[in-house]
Structures are given as structure tokens and as C-alpha cells.
Short mmCIF file of C-alpha atoms in Angstrom, two decimals:
data_model
loop_
_atom_site.label_atom_id
_atom_site.label_comp_id
_atom_site.label_asym_id
_atom_site.label_seq_id
_atom_site.Cartn_x
_atom_site.Cartn_y
_atom_site.Cartn_z
CA MET A 4 90.83 -62.05 5.12
CA ALA A 5 91.10 -60.46 8.55
CA SER A 6 87.84 -59.84 10.33
CA ALA A 7 86.61 -56.28 10.30
CA ASN A 8 87.00 -54.22 13.41
CA THR A 9 83.64 -53.96 15.17
CA SER A 10 84.80 -51.93 18.12
CA GLY A 11 83.16 -48.77 16.83
CA SER A 12 80.28 -47.16 18.62
CA GLU A 13 76.68 -48.08 17.96
CA GLU A 14 76.14 -44.76 16.11
CA ASN A 15 78.43 -45.94 13.25
CA PHE A 16 76.17 -48.93 12.63
CA SER A 17 72.80 -47.25 13.09
CA CYS A 18 70.23 -46.26 10.49
CA SER A 19 69.44 -42.54 10.71
CA ILE A 20 65.74 -43.25 10.08
CA CYS A 21 64.94 -46.00 12.64
CA LEU A 22 68.01 -45.23 14.84
CA ASP A 23 68.62 -48.97 15.24
CA VAL A 24 71.49 -51.19 14.02
CA PHE A 25 71.35 -51.61 10.22
CA ASN A 26 69.13 -54.36 8.88
CA SER A 27 69.89 -55.15 5.19
CA PRO A 28 71.69 -51.79 4.68
CA VAL A 29 71.57 -50.20 1.19
CA THR A 30 73.48 -47.21 -0.20
CA THR A 31 71.92 -44.25 -2.05
CA PRO A 32 73.65 -42.59 -5.05
CA CYS A 33 74.80 -39.82 -2.70
CA GLY A 34 76.69 -42.38 -0.57
CA HIS A 35 74.47 -42.53 2.51
CA ASN A 36 73.32 -45.81 4.05
CA PHE A 37 69.87 -46.83 5.32
CA CYS A 38 67.93 -49.99 6.12
CA ARG A 39 66.26 -51.19 2.91
CA THR A 40 62.84 -51.23 4.62
CA CYS A 41 63.31 -47.74 6.13
CA ILE A 42 64.34 -45.94 2.89
CA THR A 43 61.72 -47.79 0.84
CA LYS A 44 58.94 -46.75 3.22
CA TYR A 45 60.33 -43.19 3.35
CA TRP A 46 60.24 -42.81 -0.44
CA ASP A 47 56.79 -44.42 -0.67
CA GLU A 48 55.47 -41.49 1.36
CA GLN A 49 57.26 -38.73 -0.68
CA VAL A 50 56.34 -37.05 -3.99
CA LYS A 51 59.99 -36.40 -4.84
CA PHE A 52 62.83 -38.79 -4.12
CA LYS A 53 65.38 -37.17 -1.81
CA CYS A 54 68.09 -38.38 0.54
CA PRO A 55 66.84 -38.06 4.17
CA LEU A 56 70.30 -36.87 5.27
CA CYS A 57 71.60 -34.49 2.58
CA ASN A 58 68.34 -33.75 0.73
CA MET A 59 69.92 -34.59 -2.67
CA ALA A 60 67.06 -34.97 -5.16
CA PHE A 61 66.85 -37.77 -7.71
CA ASN A 62 64.92 -37.54 -10.95
CA THR A 63 63.85 -41.16 -10.72
CA ARG A 64 63.64 -43.58 -7.86
CA PRO A 65 67.18 -44.93 -7.40
CA ASP A 66 67.89 -48.64 -7.78
CA LEU A 67 69.16 -49.70 -4.33
CA ARG A 68 71.67 -52.43 -3.71
CA ILE A 69 72.73 -54.01 -0.42
CA ASN A 70 76.00 -52.70 1.07
CA THR A 71 77.64 -56.07 1.69
CA LEU A 72 80.54 -54.80 3.81
CA LEU A 73 78.34 -52.64 6.00
CA SER A 74 75.86 -55.51 6.33
CA GLU A 75 78.62 -57.84 7.62
CA LEU A 76 79.97 -55.21 10.02
CA ALA A 77 76.47 -54.48 11.35
CA ALA A 78 75.82 -58.20 11.87
CA GLN A 79 79.11 -58.63 13.77
CA PHE A 80 78.38 -55.54 15.84
CA GLN A 81 74.91 -56.81 16.69
CA LYS A 82 76.38 -60.19 17.66
CA SER A 83 78.94 -58.52 19.93
CA ILE A 84 76.13 -56.60 21.62
CA ARG A 85 74.21 -59.85 22.22
CA VAL A 86 77.31 -61.51 23.64
CA LYS A 87 77.98 -58.54 25.85
CA ASP A 88 74.38 -58.56 27.02
CA GLN A 89 74.67 -62.24 27.85
CA LEU A 90 77.84 -61.60 29.83
CA CYS A 91 76.42 -58.62 31.75
CA VAL A 92 75.52 -59.43 35.33
CA LYS A 93 71.82 -59.96 36.03
CA PRO A 94 69.96 -59.88 39.36
CA GLY A 95 70.94 -62.88 41.44
CA GLU A 96 74.25 -63.44 39.55
CA VAL A 97 77.73 -62.76 40.93
CA PRO A 98 79.40 -59.70 39.32
CA CYS A 99 83.06 -59.39 38.35
CA ASP A 100 84.89 -57.42 41.02
CA VAL A 101 87.40 -56.02 38.49
CA CYS A 102 85.08 -54.67 35.80
CA THR A 103 84.53 -50.92 35.78
CA GLY A 104 81.54 -49.32 34.19
CA THR A 105 79.31 -52.12 32.91
CA GLN A 106 79.93 -55.13 35.15
CA LEU A 107 80.07 -58.56 33.54
CA LYS A 108 79.07 -61.69 35.37
CA ALA A 109 81.82 -63.64 37.08
CA ALA A 110 83.08 -66.88 35.56
CA LYS A 111 85.07 -68.01 38.61
CA SER A 112 85.86 -66.90 42.15
CA CYS A 113 89.44 -67.14 43.50
CA LEU A 114 89.70 -68.31 47.11
CA VAL A 115 93.22 -66.91 47.38
CA CYS A 116 92.56 -63.46 45.96
CA LEU A 117 89.05 -63.44 47.41
CA ILE A 118 87.93 -61.84 44.16
CA SER A 119 85.44 -62.92 41.48
CA TYR A 120 86.52 -62.60 37.82
CA CYS A 121 84.70 -62.44 34.50
CA GLN A 122 86.11 -64.55 31.66
CA THR A 123 88.29 -61.67 30.40
CA HIS A 124 89.79 -60.76 33.78
CA LEU A 125 90.25 -64.44 34.66
CA GLU A 126 92.77 -64.82 31.82
CA PRO A 127 95.92 -64.14 33.99
CA HIS A 128 94.91 -66.99 36.32
CA GLN A 129 94.88 -69.30 33.32
CA ARG A 130 98.21 -68.07 31.97
CA VAL A 131 100.54 -66.97 34.81
CA ALA A 132 102.16 -69.93 36.59
CA GLY A 133 101.84 -68.49 40.10
CA LEU A 134 98.18 -67.61 39.62
CA LYS A 135 97.41 -71.03 38.17
CA LYS A 136 97.99 -72.48 41.67
CA HIS A 137 95.15 -70.39 43.15
CA GLN A 138 92.07 -72.38 44.07
CA GLN A 139 89.15 -71.41 41.82
CA VAL A 140 85.52 -72.25 42.51
CA GLU A 141 82.17 -71.47 40.95
CA PRO A 142 81.24 -67.79 41.36
CA MET A 143 80.41 -66.85 44.96
CA ASP A 144 79.34 -63.54 46.46
CA ARG A 145 80.64 -62.17 49.80
CA LEU A 146 83.83 -64.26 49.57
CA GLU A 147 85.20 -62.77 52.81
CA ASP A 148 82.24 -64.21 54.72
CA ARG A 149 82.86 -67.65 53.20
CA MET A 150 86.41 -67.89 54.43
CA CYS A 151 87.54 -69.01 57.89
CA LYS A 152 88.99 -65.97 59.65
CA LYS A 153 91.48 -68.16 61.53
CA HIS A 154 92.74 -70.50 58.78
CA ASN A 155 91.83 -68.50 55.67
CA GLN A 156 90.16 -71.60 54.25
CA LEU A 157 86.77 -72.10 52.70
CA LEU A 158 84.02 -72.80 55.21
CA GLU A 159 82.78 -76.19 54.00
CA LEU A 160 81.58 -77.88 57.20
CA PHE A 161 79.09 -77.23 60.00
CA CYS A 162 79.71 -77.83 63.71
CA GLN A 163 76.48 -79.14 65.24
CA ASN A 164 77.65 -78.50 68.80
CA GLU A 165 78.30 -74.79 68.43
CA GLN A 166 76.06 -74.28 65.41
CA VAL A 167 78.75 -72.50 63.35
CA CYS A 168 80.35 -73.03 59.94
CA VAL A 169 83.98 -74.28 60.06
CA CYS A 170 86.78 -75.15 57.67
CA GLN A 171 88.67 -78.45 57.43
CA PHE A 172 91.47 -77.19 59.69
CA CYS A 173 88.96 -76.23 62.39
CA THR A 174 87.98 -79.92 62.71
CA GLU A 175 91.57 -80.69 63.65
CA GLY A 176 91.72 -77.94 66.26
CA ASP A 177 89.01 -76.38 68.44
CA HIS A 178 86.28 -78.56 66.93
CA ARG A 179 88.22 -81.83 66.96
CA PHE A 180 85.72 -83.75 69.07
CA HIS A 181 82.60 -82.00 67.81
CA PRO A 182 80.20 -83.65 65.36
CA VAL A 183 80.54 -81.90 62.00
CA VAL A 184 78.67 -82.43 58.76
CA ALA A 185 78.87 -81.05 55.26
CA LEU A 186 77.14 -77.73 54.67
CA LYS A 187 74.77 -79.36 52.20
CA GLU A 188 73.66 -81.93 54.76
CA GLU A 189 73.04 -79.31 57.43
CA HIS A 190 71.39 -77.12 54.83
CA GLU A 191 68.80 -79.86 54.20
CA VAL A 192 68.14 -80.15 57.94
CA LYS A 193 67.81 -76.41 58.34
CA MET A 194 65.62 -76.19 55.25
CA ALA A 195 63.22 -78.64 56.87
CA GLN A 196 63.27 -76.51 60.02
CA LEU A 197 62.84 -73.41 57.89
CA GLY A 198 59.68 -74.90 56.44
CA LYS A 199 58.36 -75.38 59.96
CA ILE A 200 59.37 -71.84 60.89
CA GLU A 201 57.68 -70.53 57.76
CA ALA A 202 54.52 -72.45 58.64
CA GLU A 203 54.63 -71.01 62.16
CA VAL A 204 55.19 -67.50 60.82
CA GLN A 205 52.33 -67.90 58.36
CA GLN A 206 50.14 -69.13 61.21
CA MET A 207 51.13 -66.09 63.28
CA ILE A 208 50.37 -63.84 60.31
CA GLN A 209 47.00 -65.53 59.86
CA GLU A 210 46.25 -65.15 63.56
CA ARG A 211 46.99 -61.47 63.36
CA LEU A 212 44.92 -61.13 60.21
CA ASN A 213 42.12 -62.84 62.12
CA ASN A 214 42.69 -60.39 64.98
CA ILE A 215 42.43 -57.50 62.54
CA GLN A 216 39.22 -58.95 61.13
CA GLU A 217 37.84 -59.46 64.63
CA ILE A 218 38.66 -55.85 65.48
CA LYS A 219 37.01 -54.68 62.26
CA ASP A 220 33.98 -56.86 63.01
CA THR A 221 33.86 -55.44 66.53
CA VAL A 222 34.01 -51.88 65.19
CA LYS A 223 31.30 -52.80 62.67
CA ARG A 224 29.11 -54.25 65.41
CA SER A 225 29.82 -51.23 67.61
CA LYS A 226 28.79 -48.95 64.78
CA ALA A 227 25.63 -50.97 64.21
CA ASP A 228 24.88 -50.91 67.96
CA ALA A 229 25.47 -47.16 68.07
CA GLU A 230 23.23 -46.57 65.06
CA ARG A 231 20.52 -48.78 66.56
CA GLU A 232 20.83 -47.02 69.93
CA ILE A 233 20.57 -43.61 68.27
CA ALA A 234 17.62 -44.77 66.16
CA ASP A 235 15.83 -46.20 69.20
CA GLY A 236 16.57 -43.06 71.20
CA VAL A 237 15.40 -40.77 68.40
CA HIS A 238 12.25 -42.87 67.97
CA ILE A 239 11.39 -42.75 71.67
CA LEU A 240 12.36 -39.11 72.17
CA THR A 241 10.39 -38.15 69.05
CA ALA A 242 7.39 -40.00 70.47
CA LEU A 243 7.85 -38.21 73.78
CA LYS A 244 8.14 -34.90 71.98
CA ARG A 245 4.89 -35.62 70.15
CA CYS A 246 3.27 -36.54 73.46
CA ILE A 247 4.41 -33.30 75.08
CA GLU A 248 3.25 -31.28 72.07
CA LYS A 249 -0.11 -33.07 72.13
CA CYS A 250 -0.39 -32.46 75.87
CA GLN A 251 0.34 -28.79 75.28
CA ASP A 252 -2.22 -28.63 72.46
CA ASP A 253 -4.84 -30.41 74.58
CA LEU A 254 -4.18 -28.03 77.47
CA ASN A 255 -4.46 -25.00 75.16
CA GLN A 256 -7.67 -26.30 73.61
CA MET A 257 -9.17 -27.13 76.99
CA VAL A 258 -8.39 -23.72 78.50
CA LYS A 259 -9.37 -21.85 75.35
CA GLY A 260 -12.55 -23.92 75.12
CA LYS A 261 -13.55 -22.95 78.64
CA LEU A 262 -12.69 -19.33 77.96
CA LYS A 263 -14.67 -19.36 74.72
CA SER A 264 -17.69 -20.89 76.44
CA ASN A 265 -17.47 -18.26 79.18
CA GLU A 266 -17.20 -15.48 76.63
CA LYS A 267 -20.20 -16.89 74.68
CA GLN A 268 -22.29 -16.94 77.86
CA ALA A 269 -21.31 -13.36 78.67
CA GLU A 270 -22.00 -12.28 75.09
CA ASP A 271 -25.47 -13.86 75.11
CA LEU A 272 -26.33 -12.20 78.42
CA ILE A 273 -25.10 -8.85 77.18
CA LYS A 274 -27.23 -9.19 74.04
CA GLU A 275 -30.27 -10.05 76.16
CA LEU A 276 -29.63 -7.09 78.45
CA GLN A 277 -29.16 -4.77 75.50
CA GLN A 278 -32.48 -5.98 74.06
CA GLU A 279 -34.24 -5.29 77.37
CA ILE A 280 -32.63 -1.85 77.54
CA GLU A 281 -33.85 -1.15 74.05
CA ASP A 282 -37.38 -2.26 74.97
CA LEU A 283 -37.34 -0.19 78.14
CA THR A 284 -35.99 2.81 76.24
CA ASN A 285 -38.88 2.55 73.81
CA ARG A 286 -41.33 2.31 76.71
CA SER A 287 -39.72 5.38 78.29
CA SER A 288 -40.21 7.33 75.07
CA GLU A 289 -43.85 6.31 74.90
CA VAL A 290 -44.36 7.34 78.52
CA LYS A 291 -42.78 10.74 77.95
CA GLN A 292 -44.82 11.25 74.82
CA LEU A 293 -48.04 10.34 76.60
CA SER A 294 -47.24 12.67 79.47
CA HIS A 295 -47.44 15.60 77.11
CA THR A 296 -50.85 14.80 75.55
CA GLU A 297 -53.94 16.80 76.58
CA ASP A 298 -56.37 14.41 74.98
CA HIS A 299 -57.95 12.80 78.03
CA LEU A 300 -59.58 10.03 76.10
CA HIS A 301 -56.37 9.07 74.28
CA PHE A 302 -54.37 9.31 77.51
CA LEU A 303 -56.67 6.97 79.37
CA GLN A 304 -56.88 4.50 76.51
CA THR A 305 -53.06 4.40 76.08
CA PHE A 306 -52.15 4.44 79.75
CA ARG A 307 -53.62 1.01 80.24
CA SER A 308 -51.10 -0.51 77.75
CA LEU A 309 -48.19 1.34 79.39
CA GLU A 310 -49.17 0.54 82.93
CA ASP A 311 -47.51 -2.94 82.89
CA PRO A 312 -43.70 -2.85 82.24
CA PRO A 313 -42.32 -5.00 79.34
CA PRO A 314 -41.37 -8.57 80.33
CA THR A 315 -37.78 -8.77 81.65
CA ARG A 316 -35.56 -11.28 83.43
CA ASP A 317 -34.76 -11.08 87.11
CA TRP A 318 -31.09 -10.16 86.77
CA THR A 319 -30.44 -10.28 90.50
CA THR A 320 -29.90 -14.04 90.25
CA VAL A 321 -27.83 -13.99 87.04
CA GLU A 322 -24.02 -14.13 87.35
CA VAL A 323 -21.13 -14.74 84.96
CA HIS A 324 -18.56 -16.86 86.77
CA PRO A 325 -14.95 -16.99 85.49
CA PRO A 326 -14.06 -20.56 84.39
CA SER A 327 -12.03 -22.59 86.84
CA TYR A 328 -8.76 -24.05 85.54
CA VAL A 329 -7.89 -25.83 88.75
CA GLY A 330 -6.66 -29.36 87.95
CA THR A 331 -6.54 -28.76 84.21
CA LEU A 332 -2.74 -28.80 84.06
CA TRP A 333 -2.50 -31.77 86.41
CA ARG A 334 -4.94 -33.77 84.31
CA SER A 335 -2.77 -33.06 81.27
CA LEU A 336 0.36 -34.01 83.19
CA ASP A 337 -1.26 -37.23 84.40
CA GLN A 338 -2.04 -38.13 80.82
CA LEU A 339 1.52 -37.25 79.80
CA GLU A 340 2.91 -39.35 82.63
CA GLU A 341 0.83 -42.30 81.50
CA THR A 342 2.16 -41.93 77.95
CA LEU A 343 5.74 -41.52 79.20
CA ASN A 344 5.41 -44.66 81.28
CA MET A 345 4.23 -46.57 78.22
CA GLU A 346 7.22 -45.33 76.20
CA MET A 347 9.61 -46.09 79.08
CA GLU A 348 8.16 -49.59 79.24
CA LYS A 349 8.98 -50.02 75.55
CA LEU A 350 12.50 -48.71 76.18
CA ARG A 351 13.09 -51.08 79.11
CA ASP A 352 11.77 -53.97 77.07
CA ALA A 353 14.11 -53.10 74.19
CA GLU A 354 17.09 -52.82 76.55
CA LEU A 355 16.40 -56.20 78.15
CA LYS A 356 16.04 -57.82 74.73
CA ARG A 357 19.41 -56.42 73.73
CA VAL A 358 21.25 -57.83 76.73
CA GLN A 359 19.41 -61.16 76.42
CA GLN A 360 21.17 -61.63 73.08
CA TYR A 361 24.36 -62.34 75.04
CA GLU A 362 22.89 -65.37 76.82
CA VAL A 363 25.43 -68.02 77.88
CA ASP A 364 24.76 -71.58 78.93
CA VAL A 365 26.26 -72.07 82.40
CA THR A 366 26.10 -74.99 84.84
CA LEU A 367 27.04 -75.13 88.51
CA ASP A 368 30.41 -76.66 89.44
CA PRO A 369 30.17 -79.39 92.14
CA ASP A 370 33.87 -78.87 92.97
CA THR A 371 33.04 -75.39 94.33
CA VAL A 372 29.81 -76.17 96.23
CA HIS A 373 29.48 -75.52 99.97
CA PRO A 374 28.79 -78.70 102.05
CA LEU A 375 25.28 -77.48 102.97
CA LEU A 376 24.19 -77.08 99.38
CA ILE A 377 22.61 -79.65 97.08
CA LEU A 378 22.93 -79.44 93.29
CA SER A 379 20.60 -80.93 90.71
CA GLU A 380 22.00 -83.54 88.35
CA ASP A 381 21.91 -81.14 85.41
CA GLY A 382 23.79 -78.47 87.40
CA LYS A 383 21.03 -75.90 86.93
CA GLN A 384 19.50 -75.84 90.45
CA VAL A 385 20.86 -75.36 93.98
CA HIS A 386 19.24 -75.26 97.43
CA ASP A 387 20.28 -75.55 101.07
CA GLY A 388 19.66 -79.10 102.27
CA GLY A 389 19.97 -78.15 105.95
CA VAL A 390 22.58 -80.88 106.61
CA ARG A 391 26.31 -80.35 106.26
CA LYS A 392 27.74 -83.11 104.07
CA LYS A 393 31.26 -84.51 104.32
CA LEU A 394 33.02 -83.57 101.13
CA PRO A 395 36.65 -84.08 100.04
CA ASP A 396 38.87 -81.11 100.73
CA ASN A 397 38.80 -79.42 97.33
CA PRO A 398 40.86 -76.22 96.95
CA LYS A 399 38.11 -74.82 94.72
CA GLY A 400 35.30 -75.44 97.21
CA PHE A 401 33.67 -72.95 99.62
CA ARG A 402 33.77 -73.75 103.33
CA GLU A 403 32.22 -70.68 104.96
CA GLY A 404 30.32 -68.89 102.20
CA ILE A 405 27.16 -70.85 101.40
CA CYS A 406 27.37 -70.49 97.64
CA VAL A 407 28.56 -72.18 94.45
CA LEU A 408 30.30 -71.05 91.24
CA THR A 409 29.63 -72.15 87.68
CA ARG A 410 31.98 -74.30 85.65
CA GLN A 411 32.28 -71.57 83.04
CA SER A 412 34.28 -68.36 83.42
CA PHE A 413 34.58 -65.28 81.21
CA SER A 414 37.61 -63.06 80.59
CA SER A 415 36.31 -60.70 77.91
CA GLY A 416 33.25 -59.61 76.00
CA ARG A 417 29.66 -59.71 77.25
CA PHE A 418 27.54 -62.42 78.82
CA TYR A 419 24.05 -62.76 80.32
CA PHE A 420 22.23 -65.38 82.37
CA GLU A 421 18.93 -65.59 84.28
CA VAL A 422 18.16 -67.10 87.69
CA GLN A 423 14.69 -67.92 89.02
CA VAL A 424 14.21 -66.64 92.61
CA LYS A 425 10.49 -67.42 92.86
CA ASP A 426 9.12 -68.41 96.33
CA LYS A 427 12.36 -67.41 98.12
CA THR A 428 12.81 -64.91 100.95
CA GLY A 429 16.60 -64.84 100.95
CA TRP A 430 19.24 -65.30 98.21
CA TRP A 431 22.25 -63.68 96.56
CA LEU A 432 23.67 -63.95 93.08
CA GLY A 433 26.05 -62.19 90.71
CA VAL A 434 29.63 -62.69 89.53
CA ALA A 435 32.92 -63.26 91.36
CA ARG A 436 36.55 -63.11 90.29
CA GLU A 437 38.67 -66.23 90.21
CA SER A 438 40.98 -65.36 93.13
CA ILE A 439 38.26 -64.94 95.80
CA ASN A 440 38.82 -66.43 99.27
CA ARG A 441 36.82 -69.67 99.37
CA LYS A 442 37.87 -71.02 102.77
CA ASP A 443 37.13 -68.21 105.23
CA ARG A 444 34.08 -66.11 105.99
CA ILE A 445 33.35 -63.96 102.96
CA THR A 446 32.28 -60.36 102.57
CA LEU A 447 30.30 -59.78 99.39
CA THR A 448 31.73 -56.50 98.07
CA PRO A 449 33.54 -55.50 94.86
CA GLU A 450 36.72 -54.93 96.91
CA THR A 451 36.76 -58.62 97.86
CA GLY A 452 35.89 -59.72 94.32
CA TYR A 453 32.07 -60.01 94.40
CA TRP A 454 29.46 -58.04 92.47
CA THR A 455 26.28 -59.19 94.18
CA LEU A 456 22.53 -58.55 94.29
CA ALA A 457 21.05 -59.88 97.55
CA CYS A 458 17.55 -60.30 98.96
CA TYR A 459 16.77 -60.44 102.71
CA LYS A 460 13.02 -60.84 103.33
CA ASP A 461 11.73 -57.35 102.47
CA MET A 462 15.03 -55.81 101.40
CA LEU A 463 16.87 -55.84 98.07
CA LEU A 464 20.51 -54.75 98.19
CA PHE A 465 23.50 -54.35 95.95
CA LYS A 466 26.33 -55.47 98.21
CA ASP A 467 28.88 -52.68 98.41
CA ASN A 468 30.55 -50.63 101.10
CA PRO A 469 28.10 -49.15 102.01
CA ALA A 470 25.34 -51.34 100.57
CA VAL A 471 22.88 -49.79 98.08
CA ARG A 472 19.27 -50.37 99.10
CA LEU A 473 16.89 -50.92 96.19
CA PRO A 474 13.09 -51.12 95.85
CA LEU A 475 11.86 -54.73 96.11
CA ARG A 476 8.94 -55.78 93.96
CA ALA A 477 6.72 -58.32 95.65
CA GLU A 478 6.33 -60.15 92.34
CA LEU A 479 10.10 -60.47 91.65
CA GLN A 480 10.47 -63.99 90.25
CA LYS A 481 13.45 -64.02 87.92
CA VAL A 482 16.68 -61.96 87.90
CA GLY A 483 18.79 -61.36 84.81
CA VAL A 484 22.53 -60.65 85.18
CA PHE A 485 24.41 -58.90 82.37
CA VAL A 486 28.20 -58.30 82.38
CA ASP A 487 30.26 -56.27 79.92
CA TYR A 488 33.77 -57.30 80.91
CA ASP A 489 35.61 -54.75 78.78
CA GLU A 490 33.36 -51.85 79.84
CA GLY A 491 33.46 -52.81 83.55
CA LEU A 492 29.66 -53.09 83.83
CA VAL A 493 27.45 -55.42 85.88
CA SER A 494 23.66 -54.96 85.52
CA PHE A 495 20.68 -56.69 87.16
CA TYR A 496 17.15 -56.90 85.72
CA ASP A 497 13.69 -57.93 86.90
CA VAL A 498 12.98 -60.21 83.93
CA GLU A 499 9.22 -60.60 84.35
CA ALA A 500 8.59 -56.89 84.84
CA ARG A 501 11.20 -55.98 82.18
CA VAL A 502 12.68 -53.48 84.65
CA HIS A 503 16.29 -52.51 85.25
CA ILE A 504 17.16 -53.00 88.92
CA TYR A 505 20.73 -51.73 89.32
CA SER A 506 24.04 -51.31 87.47
CA ALA A 507 27.55 -51.26 88.89
CA THR A 508 29.71 -49.18 86.55
CA GLY A 509 33.42 -48.42 86.35
CA CYS A 510 34.34 -51.91 87.59
CA SER A 511 37.92 -53.06 87.08
CA PHE A 512 38.09 -56.65 85.85
CA THR A 513 41.55 -58.20 85.60
CA GLU A 514 40.71 -61.87 86.20
CA PRO A 515 38.23 -64.42 84.87
CA LEU A 516 34.70 -63.88 86.24
CA TYR A 517 32.45 -66.72 87.40
CA PRO A 518 28.66 -66.49 87.81
CA PHE A 519 27.83 -67.51 91.40
CA LEU A 520 24.65 -68.35 93.33
CA GLY A 521 23.80 -68.39 97.02
CA PRO A 522 20.31 -69.83 97.78
CA GLY A 523 20.21 -68.53 101.38
CA LYS A 524 19.89 -70.55 104.59
CA TYR A 525 17.38 -73.37 104.89
CA ASN A 526 14.22 -72.54 106.85
CA TYR A 527 12.51 -75.45 108.58
CA GLU A 528 9.11 -73.87 107.94
CA GLY A 529 9.85 -74.17 104.24
CA ILE A 530 9.71 -70.43 103.59
CA ASN A 531 13.11 -70.33 101.87
CA SER A 532 13.46 -73.94 100.79
CA ALA A 533 12.87 -73.32 97.08
CA PRO A 534 15.94 -73.69 94.87
CA LEU A 535 17.68 -71.06 92.79
CA ILE A 536 17.30 -72.16 89.16
CA ILE A 537 19.44 -71.13 86.21
CA SER A 538 16.76 -70.65 83.56
CA PRO A 539 16.94 -70.45 79.78
CA VAL A 540 16.21 -67.04 78.33
CA ASN A 541 12.73 -66.61 76.89
CA GLN A 542 12.60 -63.33 74.97
CA THR A 543 8.90 -63.71 74.21
CA ASP A 544 7.94 -63.17 77.87
#
């Protein structure tokens, strides 16, 4: 028996209830077909038994039998669909270049036609004599790119000299004396290199992820710093506001108190005067009344009691002086100034503590030291020994400037260090850029690469052009130096007094910065013989 034709559309083999290919199809008495499960479930839910398509009613539930022919046709149709699905091209597979509509996957690629064929379209190459001679290979995509443009042959080799893919004929021509290997062999080499490249790329990605995290951390710290700065500022300004309000209240109470006391004094005097007036008025009435009596005896007896005036104060010496407010405001302002100074002291202390958090451990570099200077073994102290030593000619060393740099340099971020200047009358310290002139006489200004605080006996200067003269505290013993490289800021602090000395702002840093110290010239009387000492930060001072 010939096989049934299964080329019909899917609609001819679909159940009208589930709309899928028939599964165990049965036929109703009216001639319509359904899946056994679908029609059974449909009738289970109905009171009357009807055909879902034509609505023909049945008195009793029909006895259903499988439609054998339709079942076989549906099975063959379903199988053809599965085969077709298997032959359809999937992602990563090579499609047939001849198929239109739904593309099937290629079974072979022809290196002569430069076309890939599915099993159906490959049939002429298996039947026609001329096509049988064509070289067929496993399916390949981009066949044009796999063929040598010069010899029209498959690129199967790799030239290691010129790092290009070549065909067999190329090795007999332009690449005759070049080392060539099979593509697979070079592929293994390149795969190993690719692994290295991938590792490098992943490392670069990780580095950039780290950079992103660092930037986020910086923004987070900046936000925290800003919030802390605002909180500190609000706290201090609120305290100052309370102080000013209290000063104003105290002034008001003091002035009003004086005024009230003055008014009370005046009021008491007025009451006393009014009482005397009343007494005198009564006496005047008695006198007038007595002056009109004609009874001599009564007159004489009463006159004696009226002869002496009622007791009164001597008002010629009584005065009401307006209260004096001279000095009242100044006393209030003095008190306010004292409170402000206390709050400013807290602010300065908080600022110094903040910069001290960026402490760095630095040591002096003997390769940079001037021949007159002597360093301690730990690299933390330097003083002028008074005798010029013979040192090897080191390109890093100073020859005219009597100073020394640290081993450590800084090219970003913030750093802070402290130097003891106790018992010295002359010194200079600060930071210097890497490219400073170390062989000739130096000028300590930002233009020449130095940001310097200097002391000369009774003067304290920030070395600039012109120099900035600063107040010198007699008790200055330790100087703190803070640098914010990215913000272009160099600040100096009197550590013991917790006082800000000076800040150079708007600096342009483009090179590494080195802390540097100059202990000043040796004095034979010992006045300036004490060393400069790099000291550890003690935030409890």
C-alpha cells in the first residue's frame, strides 16, 4: 500500500478543540473528528451531547471509535514536522544558501560553488557527474573569506612570518621560504595567547572596577566630610548665636535693671514728697482755720501746737541722677569676645585633629643632604654640624641650599607631618617639587618649586614673592604641615597652640612633592644648634 500523502497543511490534521495535531482521533456520528480526550472532556461538561462543530444533538452519548486512517496520517504529519524542525537551522549552525522561506541547516559546503547546501539541495552534487567532482567539506559559513583570493583554494595553512592564512599554492609561491603550519596548530598557539589576552583584559576590567569603587569611596568620604563640616559649623555657629542672644539679653536686663532701680528711687522720693505736701496742706488748713477764731483762749492753746512745722526732709541735698550706661555694652562685648574665643579654640582644635588624620611616616634621605648637615641614624633629625663634609657627587644632593628632602614623595591625595622647632632661632620647612634646582643657590618661592614657612629670629614668613610676614609666637615649638595635592593647598599649624598659621591656596601641583627641612646655619654660641625633628603626631596634646 502506498504511503498516504502528508503534504497537507497543519489545519487538516488539527483538532478543532485543542487546535493541536490529532492525538488518538475519533469520529462522531456526524462525521467530524476530534481527539478522544478533547471530545470526552467536552461532553463531560455538557448536559446534552452535541457536536462542537455542527451542533448536531445526540439522544445518547455516542460510542466513539478511533479513526485509524486519520490517526496514521496525523502521526506521519507530526513526524514530518519533527524532522523538519530538526533540519531547520539553529543559532550557531550554518544555513542552506539555497533554501527560501524556512532555512534548513546545511549538510555540506561546496568549495567550487562557494555555497552551502541542505540535504535536499545537495542532491544534484550527488547525482550529476560534473557536480560530483566539486570538493565538498563540512558546513562552513562565510565561504568567500575561507578561500584564497589569488588561487581560489581553501585557506588551510598559516604563515608565521606575515601572520596570514594561506593556501597550499601560496607555499609554493610568495610564501615559499616562510615557515607555515596547519591552521589547527596555529589556532592552539593563538588560543593560548588569547587566554593571556583575556586574563589581561579581565585584569584591566578589574582595575577599572577598582577605580570606580575608589571614586565612589572618595565621593562617599567627601560627602561624609561635607556633612561633618556642616554639622561642626552649625554646632559652632548655633553656639555663637546663643552667645550673642545671651549677650543681648544680659545687656537688656542690665540696662533695664538700672532703669528700674532709678525709677523706683524716683517713685519713692515722689511718694515721700507727696506725703509731706499732704501734711503741710493739712497744717495750712489748720492755720487758716485758727486765724479766723475769736476765742483767745483756744487760739493761744492751739497756736503752740502749730508753731513748729511738721517734720520734713531737707530736699536741697536730694537728687535723682540718671543711671550711667557707660561701659555696659563694652562689658557685654568683652564677655562675648571671651566666649567667641573659646568657641574658636574648639574650632581650631577640631580642624587640626582633622588634618592630623592624614599623618604620613617620612624619613630624611641622606642622598639629598647638604654637606653641612648631619642626619640622625633613624632619619628623623637634622642639624648643621658647622663643618662641610666631603660627600660623593650625588645628582639628588643639595650643594648650595642647606636643606634635605625626605625619601618619600606624594603625587596625589592628602598628607600631614609635624616638625619640632623648639629652641631654634632660624629654620625653614615645607614641601618642594621633584624638579627643583639642587646644585645652585636656591630661592624659596612657589615659582621655583618651594612652599616654605621660615623663621628668622623674631620673624615668621611664608616665602613668596613678596614674602608674607606672620605673627610669631614666642612659644612656637612644633609646626604641622598639611598638603592637599588635588586641591592645591599647603597649610601650616602651630601644633601646641592648636592655631592655624598660614595657608597657600590655588597651588598648581604637577610633579611629586617632597617634604623638606632646613635647620638654619650653625651658631657657635649654640643658639641655633638644636636639630629639627620629625615628630610623631600626638592628637591628645
